[in-house]
Coordinates of C-alpha atoms in Angstrom, one line a residue:
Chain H
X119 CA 0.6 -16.6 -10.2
X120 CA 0.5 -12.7 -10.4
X121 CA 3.2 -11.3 -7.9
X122 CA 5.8 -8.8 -6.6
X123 CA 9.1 -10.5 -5.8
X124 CA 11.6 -8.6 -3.6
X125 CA 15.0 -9.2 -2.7
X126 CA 16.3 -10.5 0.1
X127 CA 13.6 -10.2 2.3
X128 CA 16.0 -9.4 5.5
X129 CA 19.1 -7.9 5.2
X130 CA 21.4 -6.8 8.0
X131 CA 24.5 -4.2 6.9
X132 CA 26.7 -1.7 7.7
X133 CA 26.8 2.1 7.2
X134 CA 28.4 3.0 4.0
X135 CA 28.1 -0.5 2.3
X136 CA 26.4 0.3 -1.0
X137 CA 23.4 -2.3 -1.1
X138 CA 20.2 -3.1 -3.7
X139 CA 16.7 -4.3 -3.3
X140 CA 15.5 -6.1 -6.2
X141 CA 11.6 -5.8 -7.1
X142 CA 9.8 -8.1 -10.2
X143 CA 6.5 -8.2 -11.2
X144 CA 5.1 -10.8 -13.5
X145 CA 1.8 -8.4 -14.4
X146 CA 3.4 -6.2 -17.0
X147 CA 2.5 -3.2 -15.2
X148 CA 3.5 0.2 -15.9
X149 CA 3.4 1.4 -12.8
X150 CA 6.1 0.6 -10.0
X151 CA 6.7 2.2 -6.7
X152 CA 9.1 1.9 -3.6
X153 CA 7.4 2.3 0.3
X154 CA 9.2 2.4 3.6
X155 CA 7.2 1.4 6.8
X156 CA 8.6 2.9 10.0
X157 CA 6.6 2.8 14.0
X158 CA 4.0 5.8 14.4
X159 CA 4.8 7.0 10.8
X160 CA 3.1 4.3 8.8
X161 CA 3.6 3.9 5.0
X162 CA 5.4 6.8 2.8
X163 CA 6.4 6.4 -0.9
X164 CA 9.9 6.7 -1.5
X165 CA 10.2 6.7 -5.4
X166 CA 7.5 5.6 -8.5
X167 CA 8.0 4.8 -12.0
X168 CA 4.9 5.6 -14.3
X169 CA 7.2 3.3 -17.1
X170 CA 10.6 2.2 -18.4
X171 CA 13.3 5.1 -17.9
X172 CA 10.4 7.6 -16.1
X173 CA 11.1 7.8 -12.4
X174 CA 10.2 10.3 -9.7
X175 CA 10.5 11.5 -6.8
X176 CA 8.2 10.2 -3.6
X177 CA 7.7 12.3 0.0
X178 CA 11.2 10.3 1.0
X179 CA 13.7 10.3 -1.4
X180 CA 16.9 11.6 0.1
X181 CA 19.4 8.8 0.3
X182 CA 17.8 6.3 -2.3
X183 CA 18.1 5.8 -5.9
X184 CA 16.4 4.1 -8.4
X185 CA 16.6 2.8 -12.0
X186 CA 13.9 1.2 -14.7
X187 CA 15.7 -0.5 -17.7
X188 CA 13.1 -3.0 -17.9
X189 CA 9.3 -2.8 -17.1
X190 CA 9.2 -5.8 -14.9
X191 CA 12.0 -4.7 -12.8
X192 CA 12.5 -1.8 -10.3
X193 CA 15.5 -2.1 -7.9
X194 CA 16.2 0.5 -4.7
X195 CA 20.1 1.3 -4.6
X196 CA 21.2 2.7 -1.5
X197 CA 24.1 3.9 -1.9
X198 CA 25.4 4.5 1.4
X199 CA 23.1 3.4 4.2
X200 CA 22.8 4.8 7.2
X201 CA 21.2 3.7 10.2
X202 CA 17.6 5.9 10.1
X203 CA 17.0 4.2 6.8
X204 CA 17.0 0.9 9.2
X205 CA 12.9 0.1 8.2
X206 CA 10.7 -2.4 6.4
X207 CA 10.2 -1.6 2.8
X208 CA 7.9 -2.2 0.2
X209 CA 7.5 -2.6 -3.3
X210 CA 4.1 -2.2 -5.4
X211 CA 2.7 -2.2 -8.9
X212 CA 0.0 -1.5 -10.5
X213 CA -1.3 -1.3 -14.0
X214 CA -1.1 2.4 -15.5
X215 CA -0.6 4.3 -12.4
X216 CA -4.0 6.0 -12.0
X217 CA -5.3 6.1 -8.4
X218 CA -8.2 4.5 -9.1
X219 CA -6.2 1.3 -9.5
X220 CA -5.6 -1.8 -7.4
X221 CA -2.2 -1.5 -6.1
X222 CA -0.2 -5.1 -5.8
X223 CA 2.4 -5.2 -2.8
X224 CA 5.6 -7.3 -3.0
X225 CA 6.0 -9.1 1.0
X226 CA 8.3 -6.9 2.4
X227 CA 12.1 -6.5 3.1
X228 CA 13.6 -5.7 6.6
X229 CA 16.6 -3.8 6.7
X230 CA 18.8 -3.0 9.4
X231 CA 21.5 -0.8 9.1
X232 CA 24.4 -0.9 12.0
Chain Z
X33 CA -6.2 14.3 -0.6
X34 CA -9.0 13.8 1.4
X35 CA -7.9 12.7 5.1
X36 CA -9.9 9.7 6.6
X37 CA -10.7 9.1 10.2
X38 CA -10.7 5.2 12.0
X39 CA -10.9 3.9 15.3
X40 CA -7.8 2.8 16.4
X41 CA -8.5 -0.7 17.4
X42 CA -11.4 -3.1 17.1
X43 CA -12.4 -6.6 18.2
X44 CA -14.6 -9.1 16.7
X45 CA -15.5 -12.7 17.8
X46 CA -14.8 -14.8 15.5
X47 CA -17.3 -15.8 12.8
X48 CA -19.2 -13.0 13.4
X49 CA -19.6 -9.7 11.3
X50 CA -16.8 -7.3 11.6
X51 CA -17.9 -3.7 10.8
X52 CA -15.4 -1.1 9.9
X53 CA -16.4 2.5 10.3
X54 CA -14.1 4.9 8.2
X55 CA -14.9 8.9 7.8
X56 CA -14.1 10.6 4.6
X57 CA -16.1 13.8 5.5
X58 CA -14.0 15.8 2.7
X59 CA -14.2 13.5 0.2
X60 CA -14.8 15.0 -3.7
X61 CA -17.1 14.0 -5.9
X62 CA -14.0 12.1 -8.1
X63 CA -12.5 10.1 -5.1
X64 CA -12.7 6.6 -4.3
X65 CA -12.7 5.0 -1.3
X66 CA -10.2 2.1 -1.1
X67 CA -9.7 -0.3 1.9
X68 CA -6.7 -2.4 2.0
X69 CA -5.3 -4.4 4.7
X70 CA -2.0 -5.5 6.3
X71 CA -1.4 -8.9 8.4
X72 CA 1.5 -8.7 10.6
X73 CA 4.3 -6.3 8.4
X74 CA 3.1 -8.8 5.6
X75 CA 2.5 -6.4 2.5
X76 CA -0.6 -4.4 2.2
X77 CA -3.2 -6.5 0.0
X78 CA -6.1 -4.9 -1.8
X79 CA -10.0 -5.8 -0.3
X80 CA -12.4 -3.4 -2.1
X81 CA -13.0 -0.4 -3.5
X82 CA -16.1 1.9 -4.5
X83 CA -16.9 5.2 -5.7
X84 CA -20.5 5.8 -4.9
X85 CA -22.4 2.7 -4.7
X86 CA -21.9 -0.2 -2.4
X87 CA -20.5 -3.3 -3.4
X88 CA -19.3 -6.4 -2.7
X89 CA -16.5 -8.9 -3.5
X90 CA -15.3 -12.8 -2.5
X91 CA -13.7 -11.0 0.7
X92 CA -15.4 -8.0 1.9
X93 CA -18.6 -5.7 1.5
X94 CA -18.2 -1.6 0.9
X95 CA -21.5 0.6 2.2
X96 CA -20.9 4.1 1.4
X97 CA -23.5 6.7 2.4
X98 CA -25.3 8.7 0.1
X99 CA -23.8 12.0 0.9
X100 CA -20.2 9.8 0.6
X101 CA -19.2 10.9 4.0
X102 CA -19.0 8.0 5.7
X103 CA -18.4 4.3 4.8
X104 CA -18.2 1.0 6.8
X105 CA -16.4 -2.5 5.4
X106 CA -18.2 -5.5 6.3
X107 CA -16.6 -8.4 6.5
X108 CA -19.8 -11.0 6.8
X109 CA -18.0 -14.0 8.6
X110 CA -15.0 -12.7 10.2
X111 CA -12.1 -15.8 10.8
X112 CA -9.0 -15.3 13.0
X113 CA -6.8 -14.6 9.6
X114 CA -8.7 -11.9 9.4
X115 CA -6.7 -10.1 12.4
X116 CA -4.5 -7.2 10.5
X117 CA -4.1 -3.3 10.4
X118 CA -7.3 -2.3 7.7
X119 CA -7.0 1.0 6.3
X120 CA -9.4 3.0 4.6
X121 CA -7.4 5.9 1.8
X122 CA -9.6 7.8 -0.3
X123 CA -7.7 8.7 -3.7
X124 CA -8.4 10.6 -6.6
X125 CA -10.0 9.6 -9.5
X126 CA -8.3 9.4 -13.6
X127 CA -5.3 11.7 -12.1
X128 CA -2.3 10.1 -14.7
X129 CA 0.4 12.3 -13.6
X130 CA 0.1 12.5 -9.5
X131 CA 2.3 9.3 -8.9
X132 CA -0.2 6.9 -8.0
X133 CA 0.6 7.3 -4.5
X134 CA -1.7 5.9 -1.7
X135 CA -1.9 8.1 1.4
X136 CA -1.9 5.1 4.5
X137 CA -3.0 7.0 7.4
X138 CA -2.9 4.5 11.0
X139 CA -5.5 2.5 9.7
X140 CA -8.0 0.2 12.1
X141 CA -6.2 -2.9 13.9
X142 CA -8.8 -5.1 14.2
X143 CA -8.5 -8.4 16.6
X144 CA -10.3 -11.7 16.2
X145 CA -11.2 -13.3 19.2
X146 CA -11.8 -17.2 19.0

């Protein structure tokens, strides 16, 4: 079955305590890309990756990182959380990256940073 | 990016049509209209998409008017699964090197009612 995979999909931690988000897709798609969900603000991208080793910047990046070694895989490092990155993330996928594409969406992972 | 306009909330009785109004007033002539939804912070799935012409898939019909100002999703039997947020984005066209980003505005939450 075609999927994004994310990892865990709730996660409760502290502030400072370096943690990842995994994200897999089984579609060999180029494309990868990181969304936060937060009340009243709706979705914003956080980071993309148009292909292995190419990432960028999305309209949130401050206090994320992200690496792609491998095209099926695109974890989100935070490094050191803090609590107002306490939101409901997303990863997607898609084949080349062109808008006009159908964007895949992993199920979500709720994070809660004390 | 073109902004889009959509009632906040709708309801629908259940197995009757659900009509979805969405206005893309500033829409160019290379931007599609997309319409994904999200059930409950579940992640965002794909419905349908269209440039100029209307069309229709297993889930969902797209009418877009001739001047492209307008469009409405139709979906022709609606069940109580169908309760979600549904938003209409309009993206750009063939655009390789813009991210692929989707622009989620507040989207439509529409209710099914048994």
């Amino acid at each position: 079955e075609a999927q994004v995979t994310q990892n865990p999909r709730y996660l409760i931690t502290v502030t400072g305590k370096k943690l990842t988000v995994t994200c897999s897709q089984n579609m060999n798609h180029e494309y990868m890309s990181w969304y936060r969900q937060d009340p009243g603000l709706g979705l914003r991208q956080i980071y993309y990756s148009m292909n292995v080793e190419v990432t960028d910047k999305g309209d949130v990046p401050e206090g994320y990182k992200v690496s792609r070694k491998e095209k099926r895989n695109f974890p989100l490092i935070l490094e050191s959380p803090s609590p107002n990155q306490t939101s409901l993330y997303f990863c997607a996928s898609s084949l080349l990256g062109w808008y006009q594409e159908t964007q895949y969406f992993g199920p979500g992972t709720r994070l809660l940073v004390l | 990016d073109a902004k889009t306009t959509q009632p906040t909330s709708m309801d629908c009785a259940e197995g009757r049509a659900a009509n979805l109004p969405c206005n893309h007033s500033t829409i160019s002539g290379n931007e599609y209209v997309y319409w994904y939804r999200q059930i409950h912070s579940q992640g965002p799935q794909y419905i349908i998409h269209g440039l100029k012409n209307n069309e229709t898939n297993e889930m969902a019909s797209l009418i877009i008017t001739e001047d492209r100002k307008s469009s409405t999703l139709i979906l022709p039997h609606a069940t109580l699964r169908d309760t979600a947020v549904y938003y209409c984005i309009v993206t750009l066209g063939g655009v390789y090197n813009q991210g692929g980003k989707l622009i989620f505005g507040q989207g439509t939450e529409l209710s099914v009612k048994p």
